[in-house]
Amino acid sequence: MKIIAVGMNYLLHCKELHANENLPNEPTIFMKPDSALLKDGKPFFIPDFSSQIDYETELVIRINRLGKNIAERFAHRYYDAVTVGIDFTARDLQRKFRLDGKPWELCKGFDNSAVIGDWVPIENVSNVQQIHFHLDIDGRTVQEGNSADMLFRIDQIIAFVSRFCTLKIGDLIFTGTPVGVGPVEINNHLQGYLEEKKVLDFYVR
């Protein structure tokens, strides 16, 4: 199982963290190992190698068919469910790695850095490109977005990624985060919503 993630996929988030960079011309892709997966409401433990762990709330889709070189017009056939996830990022390490010009997978791919909520079948979603989602921390909304604002649509992402690597059943795609990322602290209570349905609920320890 692969965890594929998209960076810089919302305009305002690009301005938030990448103001001095050009907008991407194609999806910006990075990977997380399967050991990054955290599900079933289990707590997230802040690692000792970072002083700033940021949440990045994202829509996550689940691949349900084997596919390679998928045409964009057929991409909708290759996923069957969506949920809200958190792409946890060791922001201090990311800044250091970027400054040094080094790869920064370690700041994204550490254990339990890819949190996913309960799956919602695609047939229960009227339009996957018009989904509102948000994250509450301790009962206060801290981040929200809508898939209509993606720079690269879900079907475009699938078509692009499948040029380079075969998508397999059970693979996950984190589709990018909107503006509003920020740090978490011990004892924070995170709850993620897909429209008005709560699909994610866990604590930081």
CSV table of C-alpha atoms in Angstrom, one decimal:
chain,number,residue,atom,x,y,z
A,1,MET,CA,0.0,0.0,0.0
A,2,LYS,CA,1.3,3.4,-1.0
A,3,ILE,CA,0.5,6.8,0.5
A,4,ILE,CA,0.8,9.4,-2.2
A,5,ALA,CA,0.5,13.0,-1.3
A,6,VAL,CA,0.1,16.3,-3.2
A,7,GLY,CA,1.8,19.5,-2.1
A,8,MET,CA,0.9,23.1,-3.1
A,9,ASN,CA,-2.6,22.2,-4.4
A,10,TYR,CA,-4.5,25.2,-3.0
A,11,LEU,CA,-3.7,28.8,-4.1
A,12,LEU,CA,-4.0,30.4,-0.7
A,13,HIS,CA,-1.9,27.7,1.0
A,14,CYS,CA,0.8,28.3,-1.7
A,15,LYS,CA,0.8,32.0,-0.7
A,16,GLU,CA,0.8,30.9,3.0
A,17,LEU,CA,4.0,28.8,2.9
A,18,HIS,CA,5.5,29.3,-0.6
A,19,ALA,CA,5.0,33.0,-1.3
A,20,ASN,CA,8.3,33.3,-3.1
A,21,GLU,CA,7.8,30.4,-5.4
A,22,ASN,CA,5.9,30.1,-8.6
A,23,LEU,CA,2.7,28.1,-8.7
A,24,PRO,CA,3.2,24.5,-9.9
A,25,ASN,CA,2.5,23.7,-13.5
A,26,GLU,CA,1.8,20.1,-12.6
A,27,PRO,CA,1.0,18.2,-9.4
A,28,THR,CA,3.8,18.3,-6.7
A,29,ILE,CA,4.0,14.7,-5.5
A,30,PHE,CA,5.7,13.2,-2.5
A,31,MET,CA,5.3,9.8,-0.7
A,32,LYS,CA,4.8,8.5,2.8
A,33,PRO,CA,5.6,5.0,3.8
A,34,ASP,CA,2.9,2.6,5.0
A,35,SER,CA,4.2,3.0,8.6
A,36,ALA,CA,3.0,6.6,8.5
A,37,LEU,CA,-0.6,5.5,8.5
A,38,LEU,CA,-2.7,6.2,11.7
A,39,LYS,CA,-6.4,5.2,11.7
A,40,ASP,CA,-9.2,4.1,13.9
A,41,GLY,CA,-9.1,7.1,16.2
A,42,LYS,CA,-5.8,6.1,17.7
A,43,PRO,CA,-3.8,9.0,19.4
A,44,PHE,CA,-1.0,10.8,17.7
A,45,PHE,CA,2.2,11.0,19.8
A,46,ILE,CA,4.3,14.1,19.1
A,47,PRO,CA,7.8,12.8,18.2
A,48,ASP,CA,10.9,13.9,20.1
A,49,PHE,CA,12.8,15.0,17.0
A,50,SER,CA,10.7,18.0,16.3
A,51,SER,CA,9.7,21.2,18.1
A,52,GLN,CA,6.9,22.1,15.7
A,53,ILE,CA,4.5,19.5,14.3
A,54,ASP,CA,1.9,21.1,12.0
A,55,TYR,CA,-1.5,19.7,11.0
A,56,GLU,CA,-2.5,19.9,7.3
A,57,THR,CA,-6.1,18.9,6.8
A,58,GLU,CA,-6.8,17.2,3.5
A,59,LEU,CA,-9.3,15.1,1.5
A,60,VAL,CA,-8.0,11.6,1.0
A,61,ILE,CA,-9.2,9.2,-1.6
A,62,ARG,CA,-8.9,5.4,-1.7
A,63,ILE,CA,-7.9,3.6,-4.9
A,64,ASN,CA,-10.0,0.5,-5.7
A,65,ARG,CA,-8.6,-0.7,-9.0
A,66,LEU,CA,-5.2,-1.6,-10.4
A,67,GLY,CA,-4.2,1.1,-12.9
A,68,LYS,CA,-1.3,2.4,-15.0
A,69,ASN,CA,-1.3,5.3,-17.5
A,70,ILE,CA,-4.9,6.1,-16.6
A,71,ALA,CA,-6.6,8.6,-18.9
A,72,GLU,CA,-8.1,11.5,-16.9
A,73,ARG,CA,-11.6,10.9,-18.4
A,74,PHE,CA,-11.5,7.4,-16.8
A,75,ALA,CA,-9.9,8.3,-13.5
A,76,HIS,CA,-13.2,8.5,-11.6
A,77,ARG,CA,-13.5,4.8,-11.9
A,78,TYR,CA,-10.3,4.2,-9.8
A,79,TYR,CA,-11.4,5.4,-6.4
A,80,ASP,CA,-14.4,4.3,-4.3
A,81,ALA,CA,-14.3,6.3,-1.1
A,82,VAL,CA,-13.2,9.6,0.4
A,83,THR,CA,-12.4,10.9,3.9
A,84,VAL,CA,-10.6,13.6,5.8
A,85,GLY,CA,-7.0,13.1,6.8
A,86,ILE,CA,-4.1,14.9,8.5
A,87,ASP,CA,-0.7,15.2,6.8
A,88,PHE,CA,1.4,15.9,9.9
A,89,THR,CA,4.6,17.8,9.1
A,90,ALA,CA,7.7,18.4,11.2
A,91,ARG,CA,7.8,22.0,10.1
A,92,ASP,CA,11.1,22.9,11.7
A,93,LEU,CA,12.8,20.0,9.9
A,94,GLN,CA,11.1,20.9,6.6
A,95,ARG,CA,12.5,24.4,6.9
A,96,LYS,CA,16.0,23.1,7.6
A,97,PHE,CA,15.9,20.5,4.8
A,98,ARG,CA,14.7,23.0,2.3
A,99,LEU,CA,17.3,25.6,3.3
A,100,ASP,CA,20.0,23.0,2.9
A,101,GLY,CA,18.6,21.9,-0.5
A,102,LYS,CA,18.1,18.4,0.8
A,103,PRO,CA,15.2,16.0,0.3
A,104,TRP,CA,12.5,16.5,3.0
A,105,GLU,CA,10.7,13.1,3.1
A,106,LEU,CA,11.6,12.6,6.8
A,107,CYS,CA,9.6,15.7,7.8
A,108,LYS,CA,6.5,14.2,6.1
A,109,GLY,CA,7.0,10.4,6.3
A,110,PHE,CA,7.7,9.7,9.9
A,111,ASP,CA,5.6,7.1,11.8
A,112,ASN,CA,1.9,8.0,12.2
A,113,SER,CA,2.1,11.2,10.2
A,114,ALA,CA,-0.7,10.2,7.9
A,115,VAL,CA,-4.0,10.2,9.8
A,116,ILE,CA,-7.2,9.0,8.1
A,117,GLY,CA,-10.8,9.1,9.2
A,118,ASP,CA,-13.8,6.9,8.4
A,119,TRP,CA,-14.4,6.3,4.8
A,120,VAL,CA,-17.4,7.7,3.0
A,121,PRO,CA,-18.4,5.9,-0.2
A,122,ILE,CA,-18.1,8.0,-3.4
A,123,GLU,CA,-21.7,7.2,-4.3
A,124,ASN,CA,-22.8,9.1,-1.1
A,125,VAL,CA,-21.0,12.2,-2.4
A,126,SER,CA,-22.8,14.4,-4.9
A,127,ASN,CA,-19.7,15.9,-6.5
A,128,VAL,CA,-16.2,15.0,-5.3
A,129,GLN,CA,-14.9,18.3,-6.6
A,130,GLN,CA,-17.3,20.3,-4.5
A,131,ILE,CA,-16.7,18.9,-1.0
A,132,HIS,CA,-16.4,21.2,1.9
A,133,PHE,CA,-14.3,19.9,4.8
A,134,HIS,CA,-12.9,21.3,8.0
A,135,LEU,CA,-10.8,20.6,11.1
A,136,ASP,CA,-11.7,21.5,14.6
A,137,ILE,CA,-9.2,21.6,17.5
A,138,ASP,CA,-10.7,21.6,21.0
A,139,GLY,CA,-14.0,22.5,19.5
A,140,ARG,CA,-12.8,25.5,17.4
A,141,THR,CA,-12.6,25.4,13.6
A,142,VAL,CA,-9.0,26.0,12.7
A,143,GLN,CA,-8.9,25.1,9.0
A,144,GLU,CA,-11.4,24.6,6.2
A,145,GLY,CA,-11.4,24.1,2.5
A,146,ASN,CA,-13.4,23.0,-0.5
A,147,SER,CA,-12.2,20.6,-3.2
A,148,ALA,CA,-13.5,23.1,-5.8
A,149,ASP,CA,-10.5,25.2,-5.0
A,150,MET,CA,-7.9,22.6,-5.9
A,151,LEU,CA,-5.3,23.7,-8.5
A,152,PHE,CA,-5.3,20.1,-9.8
A,153,ARG,CA,-8.5,18.1,-9.6
A,154,ILE,CA,-8.5,14.6,-8.2
A,155,ASP,CA,-8.9,13.0,-11.6
A,156,GLN,CA,-5.9,15.0,-12.9
A,157,ILE,CA,-3.8,13.9,-10.0
A,158,ILE,CA,-4.7,10.2,-10.6
A,159,ALA,CA,-3.8,10.5,-14.3
A,160,PHE,CA,-0.6,12.2,-13.6
A,161,VAL,CA,0.6,9.9,-10.8
A,162,SER,CA,-0.3,6.8,-12.8
A,163,ARG,CA,2.2,7.8,-15.5
A,164,PHE,CA,5.0,7.1,-13.1
A,165,CYS,CA,3.8,4.4,-10.8
A,166,THR,CA,1.1,1.8,-10.9
A,167,LEU,CA,-1.8,2.5,-8.6
A,168,LYS,CA,-2.9,-0.5,-6.6
A,169,ILE,CA,-6.0,-1.4,-4.6
A,170,GLY,CA,-5.8,0.2,-1.2
A,171,ASP,CA,-3.4,3.0,-2.2
A,172,LEU,CA,-4.3,6.3,-0.6
A,173,ILE,CA,-3.9,9.8,-2.1
A,174,PHE,CA,-3.8,12.9,0.1
A,175,THR,CA,-5.0,15.6,-2.2
A,176,GLY,CA,-3.4,18.7,-0.7
A,177,THR,CA,-4.2,21.1,2.1
A,178,PRO,CA,-5.9,24.5,2.0
A,179,VAL,CA,-4.8,27.6,3.8
A,180,GLY,CA,-4.7,27.6,7.7
A,181,VAL,CA,-2.1,25.0,8.7
A,182,GLY,CA,-0.7,25.3,12.2
A,183,PRO,CA,0.9,23.5,15.1
A,184,VAL,CA,-0.6,20.9,17.5
A,185,GLU,CA,0.1,20.5,21.2
A,186,ILE,CA,-0.2,17.7,23.7
A,187,ASN,CA,-3.8,17.0,24.7
A,188,ASN,CA,-5.3,18.7,21.6
A,189,HIS,CA,-8.5,17.1,20.4
A,190,LEU,CA,-8.8,17.0,16.6
A,191,GLN,CA,-12.0,16.4,14.8
A,192,GLY,CA,-12.4,16.4,11.0
A,193,TYR,CA,-15.6,16.9,9.1
A,194,LEU,CA,-16.6,16.0,5.6
A,195,GLU,CA,-19.4,18.4,4.9
A,196,GLU,CA,-21.2,18.1,8.3
A,197,LYS,CA,-20.3,14.5,8.9
A,198,LYS,CA,-17.6,13.9,11.5
A,199,VAL,CA,-15.2,11.3,10.1
A,200,LEU,CA,-12.1,12.0,12.1
A,201,ASP,CA,-11.7,12.1,15.9
A,202,PHE,CA,-8.5,11.6,17.9
A,203,TYR,CA,-6.2,13.2,20.5
A,204,VAL,CA,-2.6,14.4,20.5
A,205,ARG,CA,-0.4,12.9,23.2
